[in-house]
PDB file of C-alpha atoms in Angstrom:
ATOM      1  CA  MET A1446     -17.643  49.978 -46.995  1.00 41.00           C
ATOM      2  CA  ASN A1447     -14.999  48.069 -48.991  1.00 45.00           C
ATOM      3  CA  SER A1448     -15.627  45.456 -51.672  1.00 42.00           C
ATOM      4  CA  LEU A1449     -14.770  42.629 -49.265  1.00 43.00           C
ATOM      5  CA  SER A1450     -17.526  43.550 -46.792  1.00 46.00           C
ATOM      6  CA  MET A1451     -19.977  43.976 -49.688  1.00 52.00           C
ATOM      7  CA  ASP A1452     -19.291  40.375 -50.722  1.00 81.00           C
ATOM      8  CA  VAL A1453     -20.029  39.099 -47.192  1.00 86.00           C
ATOM      9  CA  PHE A1454     -23.567  37.781 -46.754  1.00 90.00           C
ATOM     10  CA  CYS A1455     -24.448  39.515 -43.455  1.00 90.00           C
ATOM     11  CA  PRO A1456     -21.579  41.521 -41.843  1.00 91.00           C
ATOM     12  CA  LYS A1457     -23.792  42.651 -38.956  1.00 90.00           C
ATOM     13  CA  TYR A1458     -23.768  39.185 -37.376  1.00 92.00           C
ATOM     14  CA  SER A1459     -20.316  38.028 -38.466  1.00 91.00           C
ATOM     15  CA  ASP A1460     -19.286  37.801 -34.776  1.00 92.00           C
ATOM     16  CA  SER A1461     -22.403  36.020 -33.483  1.00 93.00           C
ATOM     17  CA  GLU A1462     -21.557  32.952 -31.399  1.00 94.00           C
ATOM     18  CA  ALA A1463     -25.155  31.660 -31.480  1.00 94.00           C
ATOM     19  CA  PRO A1464     -25.670  28.139 -32.892  1.00 95.00           C
ATOM     20  CA  ILE A1465     -26.788  27.885 -36.524  1.00 95.00           C
ATOM     21  CA  ILE A1466     -29.814  25.855 -35.368  1.00 95.00           C
ATOM     22  CA  ILE A1467     -31.577  29.175 -34.688  1.00 95.00           C
ATOM     23  CA  ILE A1468     -31.518  30.047 -38.403  1.00 95.00           C
ATOM     24  CA  THR A1469     -32.412  26.462 -39.287  1.00 94.00           C
ATOM     25  CA  LYS A1470     -35.587  26.667 -37.165  1.00 94.00           C
ATOM     26  CA  ILE A1471     -36.595  29.960 -38.786  1.00 95.00           C
ATOM     27  CA  LEU A1472     -36.134  28.560 -42.303  1.00 94.00           C
ATOM     28  CA  SER A1473     -37.888  25.239 -41.622  1.00 92.00           C
ATOM     29  CA  LYS A1474     -40.969  26.863 -40.007  1.00 90.00           C
ATOM     30  CA  ASN A1475     -41.598  23.897 -37.669  1.00 87.00           C
ATOM     31  CA  ASP A1476     -41.402  21.405 -40.550  1.00 91.00           C
ATOM     32  CA  SER A1477     -39.256  18.498 -39.267  1.00 92.00           C
ATOM     33  CA  SER A1478     -38.305  17.226 -42.725  1.00 93.00           C
ATOM     34  CA  LYS A1479     -37.204  20.703 -43.848  1.00 93.00           C
ATOM     35  CA  PHE A1480     -35.315  21.154 -40.561  1.00 94.00           C
ATOM     36  CA  GLU A1481     -33.338  17.943 -41.163  1.00 94.00           C
ATOM     37  CA  TYR A1482     -32.605  18.830 -44.783  1.00 93.00           C
ATOM     38  CA  ILE A1483     -31.417  22.407 -44.040  1.00 94.00           C
ATOM     39  CA  SER A1484     -29.306  21.142 -41.130  1.00 94.00           C
ATOM     40  CA  LYS A1485     -27.490  18.763 -43.497  1.00 93.00           C
ATOM     41  CA  GLU A1486     -26.928  21.589 -45.996  1.00 92.00           C
ATOM     42  CA  PHE A1487     -25.357  23.761 -43.296  1.00 94.00           C
ATOM     43  CA  VAL A1488     -23.176  20.857 -42.122  1.00 93.00           C
ATOM     44  CA  LYS A1489     -21.897  20.328 -45.688  1.00 92.00           C
ATOM     45  CA  LEU A1490     -20.678  23.939 -45.762  1.00 92.00           C
ATOM     46  CA  GLY A1491     -19.249  23.775 -42.245  1.00 93.00           C
ATOM     47  CA  PHE A1492     -21.790  26.203 -40.759  1.00 94.00           C
ATOM     48  CA  THR A1493     -22.085  25.479 -37.025  1.00 95.00           C
ATOM     49  CA  LYS A1494     -22.717  29.021 -35.783  1.00 95.00           C
ATOM     50  CA  VAL A1495     -24.642  32.008 -37.069  1.00 95.00           C
ATOM     51  CA  LYS A1496     -21.362  33.848 -37.683  1.00 94.00           C
ATOM     52  CA  ASP A1497     -20.313  31.134 -40.149  1.00 94.00           C
ATOM     53  CA  LEU A1498     -23.304  31.890 -42.353  1.00 94.00           C
ATOM     54  CA  ALA A1499     -23.118  35.648 -41.775  1.00 93.00           C
ATOM     55  CA  ALA A1500     -19.416  35.853 -42.682  1.00 93.00           C
ATOM     56  CA  ALA A1501     -19.792  33.607 -45.755  1.00 92.00           C
ATOM     57  CA  THR A1502     -19.449  35.071 -49.220  1.00 91.00           C
ATOM     58  CA  LEU A1503     -22.578  35.594 -51.274  1.00 90.00           C
ATOM     59  CA  GLY A1504     -21.438  32.797 -53.586  1.00 90.00           C
ATOM     60  CA  LYS A1505     -21.026  30.315 -50.753  1.00 91.00           C
ATOM     61  CA  ALA A1506     -24.346  31.301 -49.117  1.00 90.00           C
ATOM     62  CA  SER A1507     -26.218  30.953 -52.423  1.00 89.00           C
ATOM     63  CA  SER A1508     -24.837  27.422 -52.903  1.00 90.00           C
ATOM     64  CA  ILE A1509     -27.252  26.165 -50.231  1.00 90.00           C
ATOM     65  CA  LYS A1510     -30.131  24.390 -51.979  1.00 88.00           C
ATOM     66  CA  LEU A1511     -33.465  25.690 -50.686  1.00 87.00           C
ATOM     67  CA  SER A1512     -36.971  25.576 -52.148  1.00 84.00           C
ATOM     68  CA  GLY A1513     -36.940  29.041 -53.684  1.00 86.00           C
ATOM     69  CA  ASP A1514     -34.438  31.861 -54.146  1.00 91.00           C
ATOM     70  CA  THR A1515     -31.739  30.926 -51.614  1.00 91.00           C
ATOM     71  CA  LEU A1516     -30.384  34.419 -50.889  1.00 92.00           C
ATOM     72  CA  THR A1517     -33.876  35.875 -50.499  1.00 93.00           C
ATOM     73  CA  LEU A1518     -34.876  33.135 -48.065  1.00 94.00           C
ATOM     74  CA  LEU A1519     -31.645  33.464 -46.088  1.00 94.00           C
ATOM     75  CA  ARG A1520     -31.995  37.263 -45.890  1.00 94.00           C
ATOM     76  CA  GLY A1521     -35.574  36.847 -44.691  1.00 94.00           C
ATOM     77  CA  ALA A1522     -34.381  34.464 -41.974  1.00 94.00           C
ATOM     78  CA  MET A1523     -31.697  36.926 -40.857  1.00 95.00           C
ATOM     79  CA  GLU A1524     -34.284  39.735 -40.706  1.00 95.00           C
ATOM     80  CA  THR A1525     -36.507  37.579 -38.505  1.00 95.00           C
ATOM     81  CA  TYR A1526     -33.479  36.772 -36.348  1.00 95.00           C
ATOM     82  CA  ASN A1527     -32.714  40.487 -36.038  1.00 95.00           C
ATOM     83  CA  GLU A1528     -36.319  41.334 -35.073  1.00 96.00           C
ATOM     84  CA  ARG A1529     -36.289  38.706 -32.327  1.00 95.00           C
ATOM     85  CA  LEU A1530     -33.085  40.154 -30.884  1.00 96.00           C
ATOM     86  CA  ASP A1531     -34.530  43.701 -30.977  1.00 95.00           C
ATOM     87  CA  SER A1532     -37.603  42.431 -29.136  1.00 96.00           C
ATOM     88  CA  LEU A1533     -35.375  40.754 -26.559  1.00 96.00           C
ATOM     89  CA  LEU A1534     -33.464  44.013 -26.011  1.00 96.00           C
ATOM     90  CA  LYS A1535     -36.737  45.899 -25.485  1.00 96.00           C
ATOM     91  CA  SER A1536     -37.805  43.380 -22.857  1.00 97.00           C
ATOM     92  CA  ALA A1537     -34.420  43.800 -21.132  1.00 96.00           C
ATOM     93  CA  ASN A1538     -34.945  47.570 -20.984  1.00 96.00           C
ATOM     94  CA  LEU A1539     -38.441  47.090 -19.560  1.00 96.00           C
ATOM     95  CA  GLU A1540     -37.167  44.731 -16.875  1.00 96.00           C
ATOM     96  CA  CYS A1541     -34.497  47.257 -15.958  1.00 95.00           C
ATOM     97  CA  GLU A1542     -37.096  50.035 -15.653  1.00 95.00           C
ATOM     98  CA  LYS A1543     -39.153  47.785 -13.349  1.00 95.00           C
ATOM     99  CA  GLY A1544     -36.106  47.243 -11.153  1.00 94.00           C
ATOM    100  CA  ASN A1545     -35.665  43.574 -12.100  1.00 96.00           C
ATOM    101  CA  PHE A1546     -31.920  43.945 -12.512  1.00 96.00           C
ATOM    102  CA  GLU A1547     -31.006  40.272 -12.245  1.00 95.00           C
ATOM    103  CA  VAL A1548     -33.476  39.417 -15.018  1.00 96.00           C
ATOM    104  CA  THR A1549     -31.982  42.230 -17.099  1.00 97.00           C
ATOM    105  CA  GLN A1550     -28.508  40.788 -16.598  1.00 96.00           C
ATOM    106  CA  GLU A1551     -29.614  37.341 -17.764  1.00 96.00           C
ATOM    107  CA  ILE A1552     -31.319  38.699 -20.885  1.00 96.00           C
ATOM    108  CA  CYS A1553     -28.267  40.816 -21.723  1.00 96.00           C
ATOM    109  CA  LYS A1554     -26.038  37.777 -21.246  1.00 95.00           C
ATOM    110  CA  LYS A1555     -28.114  35.903 -23.854  1.00 95.00           C
ATOM    111  CA  LEU A1556     -28.034  38.887 -26.199  1.00 96.00           C
ATOM    112  CA  LEU A1557     -24.251  39.139 -25.986  1.00 95.00           C
ATOM    113  CA  LEU A1558     -24.028  35.618 -27.349  1.00 95.00           C
ATOM    114  CA  HIS A1559     -25.685  36.928 -30.518  1.00 95.00           C
ATOM    115  CA  LYS A1560     -24.260  40.475 -30.487  1.00 93.00           C
ATOM    116  CA  PRO A1561     -21.049  40.524 -28.419  1.00 94.00           C
ATOM    117  CA  LYS A1562     -20.074  43.986 -29.689  1.00 93.00           C
ATOM    118  CA  ASP A1563     -23.416  45.730 -29.224  1.00 95.00           C
ATOM    119  CA  LEU A1564     -22.802  48.835 -27.067  1.00 95.00           C
ATOM    120  CA  ASN A1565     -26.487  49.175 -26.170  1.00 95.00           C
ATOM    121  CA  VAL A1566     -26.499  45.706 -24.621  1.00 96.00           C
ATOM    122  CA  LEU A1567     -23.179  46.221 -22.830  1.00 96.00           C
ATOM    123  CA  LEU A1568     -24.260  49.575 -21.377  1.00 96.00           C
ATOM    124  CA  LEU A1569     -27.616  48.186 -20.257  1.00 96.00           C
ATOM    125  CA  ARG A1570     -25.875  45.267 -18.526  1.00 97.00           C
ATOM    126  CA  ALA A1571     -23.406  47.682 -16.922  1.00 96.00           C
ATOM    127  CA  LYS A1572     -26.329  49.789 -15.691  1.00 96.00           C
ATOM    128  CA  SER A1573     -28.059  46.769 -14.145  1.00 96.00           C
ATOM    129  CA  PHE A1574     -24.857  45.873 -12.241  1.00 96.00           C
ATOM    130  CA  PHE A1575     -24.448  49.504 -11.166  1.00 95.00           C
ATOM    131  CA  MET A1576     -27.970  49.589  -9.746  1.00 95.00           C
ATOM    132  CA  CYS A1577     -27.135  46.460  -7.707  1.00 94.00           C
ATOM    133  CA  ASN A1578     -23.918  48.126  -6.433  1.00 93.00           C
ATOM    134  CA  ASN A1579     -21.926  45.416  -8.190  1.00 95.00           C
ATOM    135  CA  PHE A1580     -19.291  47.882  -9.376  1.00 95.00           C
ATOM    136  CA  GLU A1581     -16.639  45.355 -10.406  1.00 95.00           C
ATOM    137  CA  GLU A1582     -18.955  43.651 -12.916  1.00 95.00           C
ATOM    138  CA  CYS A1583     -20.143  47.059 -14.085  1.00 96.00           C
ATOM    139  CA  ILE A1584     -16.556  48.181 -14.730  1.00 96.00           C
ATOM    140  CA  ALA A1585     -15.846  44.901 -16.575  1.00 96.00           C
ATOM    141  CA  CYS A1586     -18.768  45.598 -18.962  1.00 96.00           C
ATOM    142  CA  LEU A1587     -17.592  49.166 -19.518  1.00 96.00           C
ATOM    143  CA  ARG A1588     -14.034  48.010 -20.255  1.00 96.00           C
ATOM    144  CA  THR A1589     -15.390  45.655 -22.919  1.00 96.00           C
ATOM    145  CA  ALA A1590     -17.388  48.560 -24.366  1.00 96.00           C
ATOM    146  CA  ILE A1591     -14.439  50.971 -24.439  1.00 95.00           C
ATOM    147  CA  ASN A1592     -12.303  48.342 -26.194  1.00 95.00           C
ATOM    148  CA  ILE A1593     -14.976  48.040 -28.883  1.00 94.00           C
ATOM    149  CA  LYS A1594     -15.420  51.800 -29.262  1.00 93.00           C
ATOM    150  CA  PRO A1595     -12.517  53.793 -27.793  1.00 92.00           C
ATOM    151  CA  ASN A1596     -13.189  57.406 -26.748  1.00 89.00           C
ATOM    152  CA  CYS A1597     -16.959  56.882 -26.653  1.00 94.00           C
ATOM    153  CA  PRO A1598     -18.323  59.762 -24.479  1.00 94.00           C
ATOM    154  CA  GLU A1599     -21.280  57.697 -23.258  1.00 95.00           C
ATOM    155  CA  VAL A1600     -19.007  54.917 -21.997  1.00 96.00           C
ATOM    156  CA  LEU A1601     -16.601  57.411 -20.388  1.00 95.00           C
ATOM    157  CA  SER A1602     -19.554  59.115 -18.683  1.00 95.00           C
ATOM    158  CA  ASN A1603     -20.607  55.784 -17.202  1.00 96.00           C
ATOM    159  CA  PHE A1604     -17.058  55.177 -15.977  1.00 96.00           C
ATOM    160  CA  ALA A1605     -17.164  58.562 -14.240  1.00 96.00           C
ATOM    161  CA  LEU A1606     -20.489  57.739 -12.545  1.00 95.00           C
ATOM    162  CA  VAL A1607     -19.145  54.432 -11.217  1.00 96.00           C
ATOM    163  CA  TYR A1608     -16.036  56.024  -9.748  1.00 95.00           C
ATOM    164  CA  MET A1609     -18.110  58.836  -8.240  1.00 94.00           C
ATOM    165  CA  LYS A1610     -20.193  56.186  -6.505  1.00 93.00           C
ATOM    166  CA  LYS A1611     -17.010  54.444  -5.348  1.00 93.00           C
ATOM    167  CA  SER A1612     -15.697  57.822  -4.078  1.00 91.00           C
ATOM    168  CA  ASP A1613     -12.633  57.501  -6.299  1.00 93.00           C
ATOM    169  CA  ILE A1614     -12.382  61.233  -7.000  1.00 92.00           C
ATOM    170  CA  ASP A1615      -9.229  61.155  -9.141  1.00 92.00           C
ATOM    171  CA  LEU A1616     -10.560  58.541 -11.588  1.00 94.00           C
ATOM    172  CA  ALA A1617     -13.959  60.259 -11.787  1.00 95.00           C
ATOM    173  CA  LYS A1618     -12.222  63.545 -12.684  1.00 93.00           C
ATOM    174  CA  LYS A1619     -10.037  61.721 -15.217  1.00 93.00           C
ATOM    175  CA  TYR A1620     -12.989  60.328 -17.156  1.00 95.00           C
ATOM    176  CA  LEU A1621     -14.968  63.575 -17.011  1.00 94.00           C
ATOM    177  CA  PHE A1622     -11.982  65.464 -18.382  1.00 93.00           C
ATOM    178  CA  GLU A1623     -11.516  62.863 -21.152  1.00 93.00           C
ATOM    179  CA  ILE A1624     -15.059  63.663 -22.313  1.00 93.00           C
ATOM    180  CA  CYS A1625     -14.131  67.361 -22.399  1.00 91.00           C
ATOM    181  CA  ALA A1626     -11.001  66.539 -24.416  1.00 91.00           C
ATOM    182  CA  ILE A1627     -13.070  64.564 -26.947  1.00 90.00           C
ATOM    183  CA  ARG A1628     -15.759  67.277 -27.086  1.00 90.00           C
ATOM    184  CA  PRO A1629     -13.804  70.496 -26.465  1.00 89.00           C
ATOM    185  CA  TYR A1630     -16.723  72.724 -27.444  1.00 88.00           C
ATOM    186  CA  CYS A1631     -19.462  70.861 -25.557  1.00 89.00           C
ATOM    187  CA  VAL A1632     -20.967  73.107 -22.857  1.00 86.00           C
ATOM    188  CA  GLU A1633     -22.640  70.173 -21.085  1.00 89.00           C
ATOM    189  CA  ALA A1634     -19.361  68.212 -20.817  1.00 92.00           C
ATOM    190  CA  TRP A1635     -17.455  71.153 -19.326  1.00 89.00           C
ATOM    191  CA  THR A1636     -20.322  72.037 -16.997  1.00 88.00           C
ATOM    192  CA  ASN A1637     -20.503  68.479 -15.627  1.00 91.00           C
ATOM    193  CA  TYR A1638     -16.733  68.508 -15.123  1.00 92.00           C
ATOM    194  CA  ALA A1639     -16.834  71.903 -13.387  1.00 90.00           C
ATOM    195  CA  ASP A1640     -19.755  70.912 -11.129  1.00 89.00           C
ATOM    196  CA  TYR A1641     -17.927  67.795  -9.938  1.00 92.00           C
ATOM    197  CA  LEU A1642     -14.710  69.750  -9.350  1.00 90.00           C
ATOM    198  CA  PHE A1643     -16.695  72.176  -7.215  1.00 88.00           C
ATOM    199  CA  GLU A1644     -18.389  69.350  -5.277  1.00 88.00           C
ATOM    200  CA  THR A1645     -14.984  67.802  -4.520  1.00 89.00           C
ATOM    201  CA  ASN A1646     -13.574  71.170  -3.401  1.00 86.00           C
ATOM    202  CA  ASP A1647     -11.160  71.574  -6.322  1.00 85.00           C
ATOM    203  CA  LEU A1648     -12.144  75.225  -6.571  1.00 83.00           C
ATOM    204  CA  VAL A1649      -9.257  76.548  -8.651  1.00 81.00           C
ATOM    205  CA  THR A1650      -9.783  74.014 -11.459  1.00 85.00           C
ATOM    206  CA  ALA A1651     -13.572  74.393 -11.159  1.00 85.00           C
ATOM    207  CA  GLU A1652     -13.279  78.133 -11.788  1.00 83.00           C
ATOM    208  CA  LEU A1653     -11.164  77.462 -14.901  1.00 85.00           C
ATOM    209  CA  ALA A1654     -13.728  74.916 -16.154  1.00 86.00           C
ATOM    210  CA  TYR A1655     -16.617  77.345 -15.624  1.00 84.00           C
ATOM    211  CA  THR A1656     -14.607  80.016 -17.434  1.00 84.00           C
ATOM    212  CA  ARG A1657     -14.227  77.561 -20.314  1.00 85.00           C
ATOM    213  CA  VAL A1658     -18.015  77.094 -20.406  1.00 84.00           C
ATOM    214  CA  LEU A1659     -18.566  80.849 -20.707  1.00 81.00           C
ATOM    215  CA  SER A1660     -15.835  81.178 -23.347  1.00 84.00           C
ATOM    216  CA  ILE A1661     -17.568  78.526 -25.468  1.00 82.00           C
ATOM    217  CA  ASN A1662     -20.938  80.268 -25.156  1.00 79.00           C
ATOM    218  CA  PRO A1663     -20.594  83.860 -23.878  1.00 76.00           C
ATOM    219  CA  LYS A1664     -24.345  84.408 -24.251  1.00 70.00           C
ATOM    220  CA  LEU A1665     -25.227  81.482 -21.999  1.00 66.00           C
ATOM    221  CA  TYR A1666     -26.422  83.660 -19.111  1.00 59.00           C
ATOM    222  CA  LYS A1667     -28.567  85.754 -21.435  1.00 59.00           C
ATOM    223  CA  ASP A1668     -30.017  82.956 -23.580  1.00 56.00           C
ATOM    224  CA  CYS A1669     -30.563  80.250 -20.916  1.00 57.00           C
ATOM    225  CA  PRO A1670     -30.529  81.841 -17.448  1.00 55.00           C
ATOM    226  CA  GLN A1671     -32.436  78.878 -15.996  1.00 57.00           C
ATOM    227  CA  ASN A1672     -29.531  76.589 -16.910  1.00 56.00           C
ATOM    228  CA  CYS A1673     -26.969  78.833 -15.227  1.00 60.00           C
ATOM    229  CA  THR A1674     -28.416  78.887 -11.700  1.00 64.00           C
ATOM    230  CA  ARG A1675     -25.967  76.310 -10.326  1.00 67.00           C
ATOM    231  CA  MET A1676     -23.001  77.723 -12.246  1.00 68.00           C
ATOM    232  CA  SER A1677     -23.744  81.259 -11.053  1.00 66.00           C
ATOM    233  CA  ARG A1678     -24.116  80.105  -7.441  1.00 68.00           C
ATOM    234  CA  ASN A1679     -20.930  78.038  -7.559  1.00 67.00           C
ATOM    235  CA  LEU A1680     -18.880  80.856  -9.090  1.00 64.00           C
ATOM    236  CA  LYS A1681     -20.058  83.229  -6.360  1.00 64.00           C
ATOM    237  CA  LEU A1682     -19.089  80.684  -3.715  1.00 62.00           C
ATOM    238  CA  ILE A1683     -15.692  80.106  -5.325  1.00 62.00           C
ATOM    239  CA  VAL A1684     -14.977  83.820  -4.919  1.00 57.00           C
ATOM    240  CA  VAL A1685     -15.718  83.814  -1.187  1.00 57.00           C
ATOM    241  CA  ILE A1686     -14.700  80.287  -0.095  1.00 59.00           C
ATOM    242  CA  PRO A1687     -10.991  80.058   0.834  1.00 57.00           C
ATOM    243  CA  VAL A1688      -9.070  77.658  -1.392  1.00 51.00           C
ATOM    244  CA  SER A1689      -7.393  76.153   1.674  1.00 51.00           C
ATOM    245  CA  SER A1690      -7.929  76.221   5.441  1.00 48.00           C
ATOM    246  CA  ALA A1691      -5.048  78.701   5.811  1.00 50.00           C
ATOM    247  CA  SER A1692      -7.322  81.699   5.152  1.00 52.00           C
ATOM    248  CA  ALA A1693      -9.823  80.539   7.764  1.00 51.00           C
ATOM    249  CA  GLU A1694      -7.043  79.917  10.284  1.00 52.00           C
ATOM    250  CA  ARG A1695      -5.688  83.437   9.725  1.00 55.00           C
ATOM    251  CA  SER A1696      -9.163  84.801  10.420  1.00 56.00           C
ATOM    252  CA  PHE A1697      -9.268  83.112  13.845  1.00 56.00           C
ATOM    253  CA  SER A1698      -5.756  84.401  14.600  1.00 63.00           C
ATOM    254  CA  THR A1699      -6.913  87.921  13.737  1.00 63.00           C
ATOM    255  CA  MET A1700      -9.888  87.618  16.060  1.00 61.00           C
ATOM    256  CA  ARG A1701      -7.582  86.755  18.971  1.00 62.00           C
ATOM    257  CA  ARG A1702      -5.493  89.844  18.251  1.00 67.00           C
ATOM    258  CA  VAL A1703      -8.503  92.157  17.928  1.00 66.00           C
ATOM    259  CA  LYS A1704     -10.467  91.014  20.975  1.00 64.00           C
ATOM    260  CA  THR A1705      -7.863  91.598  23.666  1.00 65.00           C
ATOM    261  CA  TYR A1706      -8.330  91.689  27.458  1.00 56.00           C
ATOM    262  CA  LEU A1707      -9.052  95.429  27.321  1.00 59.00           C
ATOM    263  CA  ARG A1708     -11.742  94.844  24.671  1.00 62.00           C
ATOM    264  CA  SER A1709     -13.438  91.934  26.429  1.00 64.00           C
ATOM    265  CA  THR A1710     -16.791  93.759  26.576  1.00 67.00           C
ATOM    266  CA  MET A1711     -16.847  94.410  22.830  1.00 68.00           C
ATOM    267  CA  LYS A1712     -20.120  93.365  21.151  1.00 71.00           C
ATOM    268  CA  SER A1713     -20.228  91.014  18.180  1.00 67.00           C
ATOM    269  CA  SER A1714     -21.114  93.639  15.551  1.00 71.00           C
ATOM    270  CA  ARG A1715     -18.140  95.825  16.545  1.00 73.00           C
ATOM    271  CA  LEU A1716     -15.867  92.775  16.717  1.00 69.00           C
ATOM    272  CA  ASN A1717     -16.927  91.694  13.223  1.00 69.00           C
ATOM    273  CA  ASN A1718     -16.193  95.147  11.843  1.00 71.00           C
ATOM    274  CA  PHE A1719     -12.760  95.367  13.460  1.00 71.00           C
ATOM    275  CA  THR A1720     -11.876  91.839  12.384  1.00 71.00           C
ATOM    276  CA  LEU A1721     -12.920  92.520   8.780  1.00 69.00           C
ATOM    277  CA  LEU A1722     -10.802  95.682   8.698  1.00 71.00           C
ATOM    278  CA  SER A1723      -7.819  93.739  10.032  1.00 72.00           C
ATOM    279  CA  ILE A1724      -8.197  90.780   7.645  1.00 65.00           C
ATOM    280  CA  GLU A1725      -8.703  93.043   4.619  1.00 65.00           C
ATOM    281  CA  ARG A1726      -6.019  95.475   5.698  1.00 67.00           C
ATOM    282  CA  GLU A1727      -4.756  95.876   2.134  1.00 65.00           C
ATOM    283  CA  ILE A1728      -8.103  97.398   1.161  1.00 64.00           C
ATOM    284  CA  SER A1729      -8.752  99.214   4.443  1.00 65.00           C
ATOM    285  CA  GLY A1730      -5.223 100.678   4.293  1.00 68.00           C
ATOM    286  CA  GLN A1731      -6.158 102.481   1.083  1.00 66.00           C
ATOM    287  CA  PHE A1732      -9.079 104.131   2.860  1.00 65.00           C
ATOM    288  CA  ILE A1733      -6.822 105.226   5.729  1.00 68.00           C
ATOM    289  CA  ASP A1734      -4.403 106.802   3.257  1.00 72.00           C
ATOM    290  CA  ASN A1735      -7.259 108.501   1.408  1.00 73.00           C
ATOM    291  CA  PRO A1736     -10.236 108.888   3.803  1.00 72.00           C
ATOM    292  CA  SER A1737     -11.982 111.561   1.705  1.00 75.00           C
ATOM    293  CA  ALA A1738     -13.442 108.934  -0.658  1.00 66.00           C
ATOM    294  CA  VAL A1739     -15.133 107.106   2.235  1.00 65.00           C
ATOM    295  CA  ILE A1740     -16.321 110.364   3.809  1.00 72.00           C
ATOM    296  CA  ASP A1741     -17.839 111.558   0.539  1.00 72.00           C
ATOM    297  CA  GLU A1742     -19.662 108.245   0.021  1.00 66.00           C
ATOM    298  CA  PHE A1743     -20.943 108.324   3.610  1.00 65.00           C
ATOM    299  CA  ALA A1744     -22.135 111.916   3.153  1.00 69.00           C
ATOM    300  CA  VAL A1745     -24.312 111.182   0.114  1.00 67.00           C
ATOM    301  CA  MET A1746     -25.958 108.066   1.552  1.00 64.00           C
ATOM    302  CA  LYS A1747     -28.786 110.016   3.193  1.00 62.00           C
ATOM    303  CA  LYS A1748     -29.573 113.332   4.806  1.00 62.00           C
ATOM    304  CA  ARG A1749     -28.599 113.593   8.442  1.00 57.00           C
ATOM    305  CA  ARG A1750     -29.364 117.296   9.155  1.00 59.00           C
ATOM    306  CA  LEU A1751     -32.719 117.829  10.817  1.00 53.00           C
ATOM    307  CA  GLU A1752     -35.059 120.257   9.109  1.00 56.00           C
ATOM    308  CA  PHE A1753     -37.242 122.337  11.439  1.00 50.00           C
ATOM    309  CA  LEU A1754     -40.531 123.777  10.295  1.00 54.00           C
ATOM    310  CA  LEU A1755     -41.358 127.210  11.752  1.00 47.00           C
TER     311      LEU A1755
END
């Protein structure tokens, strides 16, 4: 904090657009004569909004003539003002939990008059619009938030959720990856990114993202196996799912070549075996060139010679 901000009376509310009458009411404590007197004092100094008082220097603020220590009384009024706003934010959160999203939006709108740069208020308002499927207003709130605090992971995460809901895959990926770029060693960020890549069938990039997760924490499987169930399942599926439809199309072409007119009575189990050998001919070709390895493995599987007891 520099010396300039230390000389400001109340930097926290130096952007509040609320009318100064709020502070006047707190100081006067329902006394009409005090209210009129304090109002005149604020007018003399040109204080019409809370931000005018908050951004004033300590010298200017202390020049107001009050019955008692001026700065102490003004600080007490600002503390009361702050407590009322905190209480209002709590009520907004409660209304949101109850599903009263329109009420939440109205309370947040009032709060933004007092605290236009409060991320908690902006994110709560964005959430209430999101729950009403009003994505444009939600995005507008998030844009305001990201301008106030660029590269905020929480805001970027909310952007990603909105675009997921809107089925805008590219933008959702963009914001998820931005979180990973900001937190390059965050397992949760990379896992969320990888899971969404898998869900949207971007299997190659998903595999790289999962690999990144394991490189960050190689002991993840050992230490937290319960957290790796989805990752383990997805990695197994990535191995077997074709990246494109070309592999599947080749499989159907192989089946047409294997099951010819002369093999029309072939049963499904035999057809599956022949088709697999044809599709994986690179591997099966090795066994044809060197059949002894397969024969030896087949021989040790179990005993096939009958033993007779005399």
